[in-house]
C-alpha positions in Angstrom: -1.3 5.4 34.7 2.0 6.1 36.6 5.4 5.0 35.6 5.6 2.1 38.1 2.3 0.7 36.8 3.4 1.1 33.1 6.6 -0.8 33.9 4.8 -3.5 35.8 2.3 -3.9 32.9 5.1 -4.0 30.4 7.0 -6.8 32.1 3.8 -8.7 32.8 2.9 -8.7 29.2 6.4 -9.6 28.2 6.3 -12.6 30.4 2.9 -13.7 29.1 4.0 -13.3 25.5 7.2 -15.2 26.0 5.1 -18.1 27.3 2.8 -17.8 24.3 5.5 -18.1 21.6 6.3 -21.9 22.1 2.5 -22.6 22.0 2.2 -20.9 18.6 4.2 -23.7 17.1 1.1 -25.9 17.6 -1.3 -25.4 14.6 -4.5 -25.2 16.7 -3.0 -22.5 18.9 -1.6 -20.7 15.9 -5.0 -20.8 14.1 -6.7 -19.4 17.3 -4.1 -16.6 17.5 -4.6 -15.9 13.8 -8.4 -15.5 14.3 -7.9 -13.4 17.4 -5.4 -11.1 15.8 -7.6 -10.4 12.8 -10.5 -9.5 15.0 -8.6 -7.5 17.6 -9.0 -3.8 18.1 -6.0 -1.8 16.8 -4.4 -1.1 20.2 -4.3 -4.9 20.9 -2.8 -5.8 17.6 -0.2 -3.1 17.9 0.7 -4.5 21.3 0.8 -8.0 19.8 3.2 -6.9 17.0 5.5 -5.3 19.5 5.5 -8.0 22.2 4.9 -11.4 20.5 7.9 -12.9 18.7 7.1 -14.6 15.4 7.4 -18.4 15.9 9.3 -20.5 13.4 6.6 -22.5 11.6 6.6 -24.3 8.2 3.9 -24.3 5.6 1.2 -22.3 7.4 -1.2 -20.0 5.6 -2.2 -17.0 7.7 -5.8 -15.8 6.9 -6.0 -12.0 6.5 -9.5 -10.3 6.8 -9.7 -7.5 4.3 -11.7 -4.3 4.7 -14.1 -5.5 2.0 -15.0 -8.6 4.1 -13.1 -11.0 1.9 -10.2 -13.2 3.1 -6.8 -13.9 1.6 -4.2 -16.5 2.6 -0.6 -15.5 3.1 2.0 -18.4 3.2 4.5 -18.1 6.1 7.4 -20.2 7.3 10.3 -19.4 9.5 10.5 -16.6 12.1 12.2 -14.2 9.7 10.4 -15.2 6.5 8.9 -12.2 4.7 5.4 -13.8 4.7 5.1 -12.9 8.4 5.6 -9.2 7.5 2.8 -9.3 4.9 0.5 -11.4 7.1 0.7 -9.0 10.1 1.1 -5.7 8.2 -2.3 -5.4 6.5 -4.3 -4.7 9.6 -1.4 -2.9 11.4 0.0 -0.5 8.9 -2.7 1.7 7.2 -6.3 1.0 8.2 -7.4 4.2 6.6 -6.1 3.1 3.2 -7.7 -0.3 3.7 -11.1 1.2 4.0 -10.6 3.7 1.1 -9.5 0.9 -1.2 -12.5 -1.1 -0.3 -14.8 1.8 -1.2 -13.1 2.6 -4.5 -12.8 -1.0 -5.7 -16.5 -1.6 -4.9 -17.3 1.4 -7.2 -15.2 0.2 -10.2 -16.6 -1.9 -12.9 -15.5 -5.6 -12.5 -13.2 -5.4 -15.5 -11.6 -2.0 -14.7 -7.9 -2.6 -13.9 -6.1 -1.7 -10.8 -2.5 -0.5 -11.2 -0.1 -0.9 -8.2 3.0 1.2 -9.1 5.7 0.4 -6.6 3.9 -2.8 -5.4 6.6 -3.7 -2.9 5.2 -6.7 -0.9 1.7 -6.3 -2.5 -0.3 -5.1 0.5 -2.0 -2.4 -1.5 -3.0 -4.9 -4.2 -4.8 -7.4 -1.9 -8.2 -5.7 -1.9 -8.2 -5.4 -5.7 -7.0 -8.9 -6.2 -9.8 -10.2 -4.0 -12.4 -8.7 -6.4 -11.2 -10.6 -9.4 -10.4 -7.5 -11.5 -7.2 -7.3 -13.6 -4.4 -6.2 -11.3 -1.0 -5.0 -12.6 1.7 -5.0 -10.0 4.7 -2.9 -11.1 7.8 -3.8 -9.1 11.5 -4.0 -10.4 12.6 -5.8 -7.2 12.9 -9.5 -8.0 12.9 -10.6 -4.3 9.6 -8.7 -3.8 8.1 -10.1 -7.0 8.9 -13.6 -5.7 6.9 -12.9 -2.5 4.0 -11.5 -4.5 4.0 -14.4 -6.9 3.9 -16.8 -4.0 1.0 -15.0 -2.3 -1.0 -14.8 -5.6 -0.5 -18.5 -6.2 -1.6 -19.4 -2.7 -5.0 -17.7 -3.4 -5.5 -18.7 -7.0 -5.3 -15.0 -8.1 -5.0 -15.6 -11.9 -6.0 -11.9 -12.3 -2.6 -10.8 -11.1 0.0 -9.6 -13.6 3.4 -8.9 -12.1 5.4 -6.4 -14.2 9.1 -6.4 -13.5 9.8 -2.8 -14.6 10.2 0.7 -13.3 7.4 3.0 -14.4 8.9 6.3 -15.5 8.6 9.2 -17.9 10.5 7.5 -20.8 11.1 4.0 -21.9 14.6 2.4 -21.6 16.5 1.5 -18.5 17.3 3.1 -15.1 19.7 2.4 -12.3 17.8 1.0 -9.3 19.2 1.2 -5.7 18.5 -1.6 -3.2 19.0 -1.5 0.6 20.4 -4.5 2.5 17.0 -5.9 3.4 15.8 -5.9 -0.2 12.5 -4.3 0.8 13.5 -0.6 0.0 14.4 0.1 -3.6 14.3 3.2 -5.6 15.6 5.1 -8.7 16.7 7.8 -6.3 19.8 6.6 -4.5 19.6 9.6 -2.1 16.4 8.1 -0.8 18.5 5.4 0.9 21.2 6.3 3.2 24.6 5.6 1.6 25.7 3.3 4.4 22.8 0.9 3.7 22.8 0.8 -0.1 23.5 -2.8 -0.8 23.6 -2.9 -4.6 22.7 -1.1 -7.8 21.0 -2.9 -10.7 20.0 -1.7 -14.1 16.3 -2.4 -14.7 13.9 -1.8 -17.6 11.8 1.4 -17.6 8.4 1.8 -19.2 5.7 4.5 -19.3 2.1 4.3 -18.3 1.0 5.6 -21.7 2.8 2.8 -23.6 1.6 0.2 -21.2 -2.0 1.4 -21.4 -2.0 1.4 -25.2 -0.5 -2.1 -25.3 -2.4 -3.8 -22.5 -5.7 -2.2 -21.5 -6.4 0.4 -24.1 -10.1 -0.5 -24.3 -10.7 0.1 -20.6 -13.0 2.9 -19.7 -11.8 3.4 -16.1 -8.9 2.5 -13.8 -7.8 2.8 -10.2 -4.1 3.6 -9.8 -1.9 3.6 -6.7 1.5 5.2 -6.9 4.2 4.7 -4.2 7.4 5.2 -6.2 9.9 6.6 -3.6 10.3 10.1 -5.0 9.6 9.0 -8.6 5.9 10.0 -8.6 6.5 13.0 -10.8 8.0 10.9 -13.5 5.2 8.3 -13.3 2.6 11.0 -13.8 4.6 12.6 -16.7 4.7 9.3 -18.5 1.0 8.8 -18.2 -0.5 12.0 -19.4 -2.3 10.5 -22.4 -3.8 7.7 -20.3 -4.9 10.1 -17.6 -6.6 12.3 -20.2 -8.4 9.4 -21.8 -9.5 7.4 -18.7 -9.8 10.0 -15.9 -8.6 7.4 -13.5 -8.8 7.7 -9.7 -5.3 7.9 -8.1 -3.9 7.2 -4.7 -0.5 8.7 -4.5 2.2 8.8 -1.8 4.1 12.1 -2.3 7.1 12.6 -0.1 8.3 16.0 -1.4 6.3 19.3 -1.5 7.6 20.1 -4.9 6.3 16.9 -6.3 2.9 17.5 -4.7 2.8 20.9 -6.3 3.7 19.4 -9.7 1.1 16.6 -9.5 -1.6 18.9 -8.4 -0.7 21.3 -11.2 -1.1 18.4 -13.7 -4.4 17.1 -12.4 -6.4 20.0 -10.7 -6.7 22.1 -13.9 -8.4 19.0 -15.5 -11.1 19.1 -12.8 -9.6 16.7 -10.3 -10.3 17.1 -6.6 -7.6 16.2 -4.0 -7.9 14.9 -0.5 -5.2 14.2 2.1 -5.7 10.6 3.4 -5.2 9.9 7.1 -3.9 6.5 6.1 -3.0 5.3 9.6 -6.3 6.4 11.3 -9.1 4.1 12.4 -11.5 7.1 12.5 -14.7 7.1 10.4 -13.6 10.1 8.4 -10.2 9.8 7.0 -10.3 12.2 4.0 -9.3 15.9 4.3 -10.3 18.0 1.2 -7.5 20.3 0.0 -7.5 23.4 -2.1 -4.6 24.9 -4.1 -2.0 26.1 -3.8 -0.3 22.9 -2.6 3.3 22.2 -2.1 5.9 24.2 0.0 4.2 26.0 2.8 0.7 24.5 2.2 -1.2 23.6 5.3 -1.8 19.8 5.5 -4.4 18.9 8.2 -2.8 15.6 9.3 0.6 13.9 9.4 0.4 11.9 6.2 1.9 11.9 2.7 -0.9 9.9 1.0 -3.3 11.7 -1.3 -6.4 10.9 -3.3 -7.0 12.5 -6.7 -10.4 11.9 -8.2 -12.3 13.5 -11.2 -15.4 11.4 -11.6 -18.5 12.6 -9.8 -19.5 9.1 -8.7 -16.2 8.9 -6.8 -16.8 12.2 -5.2 -20.2 11.0 -4.0 -18.8 7.6 -2.8 -16.0 9.1 -0.7 -18.1 11.9 0.8 -19.0 9.9 3.9 -15.3 9.5 4.6 -14.6 13.3 4.5 -13.5 14.9 7.8 -14.7 18.4 8.8 -12.3 21.2 8.1 -9.3 21.5 10.4 -8.4 25.1 11.3 -4.8 26.0 10.5 
């Protein structure tokens, strides 16, 4: 496709989508668009995200189709309302993670808990919530917790437990940095550019070990997702006893090589295996087995900072169909 054709196609689509936005204010049209979006191939929904402006509507529940076949309802209202971001983001953002979560949740016992550490807007909790298992959403950001609470109430998810605390390596309190949007927050202020730090708040800090003993100490298994914006090392350090007792499966976003080296050094000697997750891929095989040493200089097959750590043989067997062939360095 030459440059002229691309330009013509762009402006044609822009004209069509501008005409679509006013129609989306009518509920039957919005419901039709909702159904089409949730069934669209990925290139089409990426185009829709880029070209279609979000209409200002009140009291509409967008239906999201999860990778496990279940559906959840996301309340939206107003063109800039955060509900739109949650509603459209599930299918757009990380289809590889969606599939992996469906496989892992299907493998867990119904009463085994799911821990979402750094829950943000709750996308990574949706699959677990839909299964009815206990879900603990750890998020110190009050604005995000309000969004998650609203979404859980809209679906009757009484299995959701929102924990307004930072998971760390010691109990107490920590300074938490927030950007102006309210959607990026972290213990590590350097993670946010100084010019966009909006405020700093002191929030409670807890450890996984203490929370496990007090809340689900009788569980025999767990699935844990960690996306803590450079704080993953502290989360793991504060959960050593729980990890040793439960051998949970972990999905961890690790931004820094030194942290990947540390976490691998904690888990691999205990028998854990590690895969890099091609989180944004729609391919059938999204897991890339890794071998130590990991960290600085290690070859990572794909451009992703999401990793799966699993010890249990049944998990190894379940994810084998998702394993990609080796990629030469």
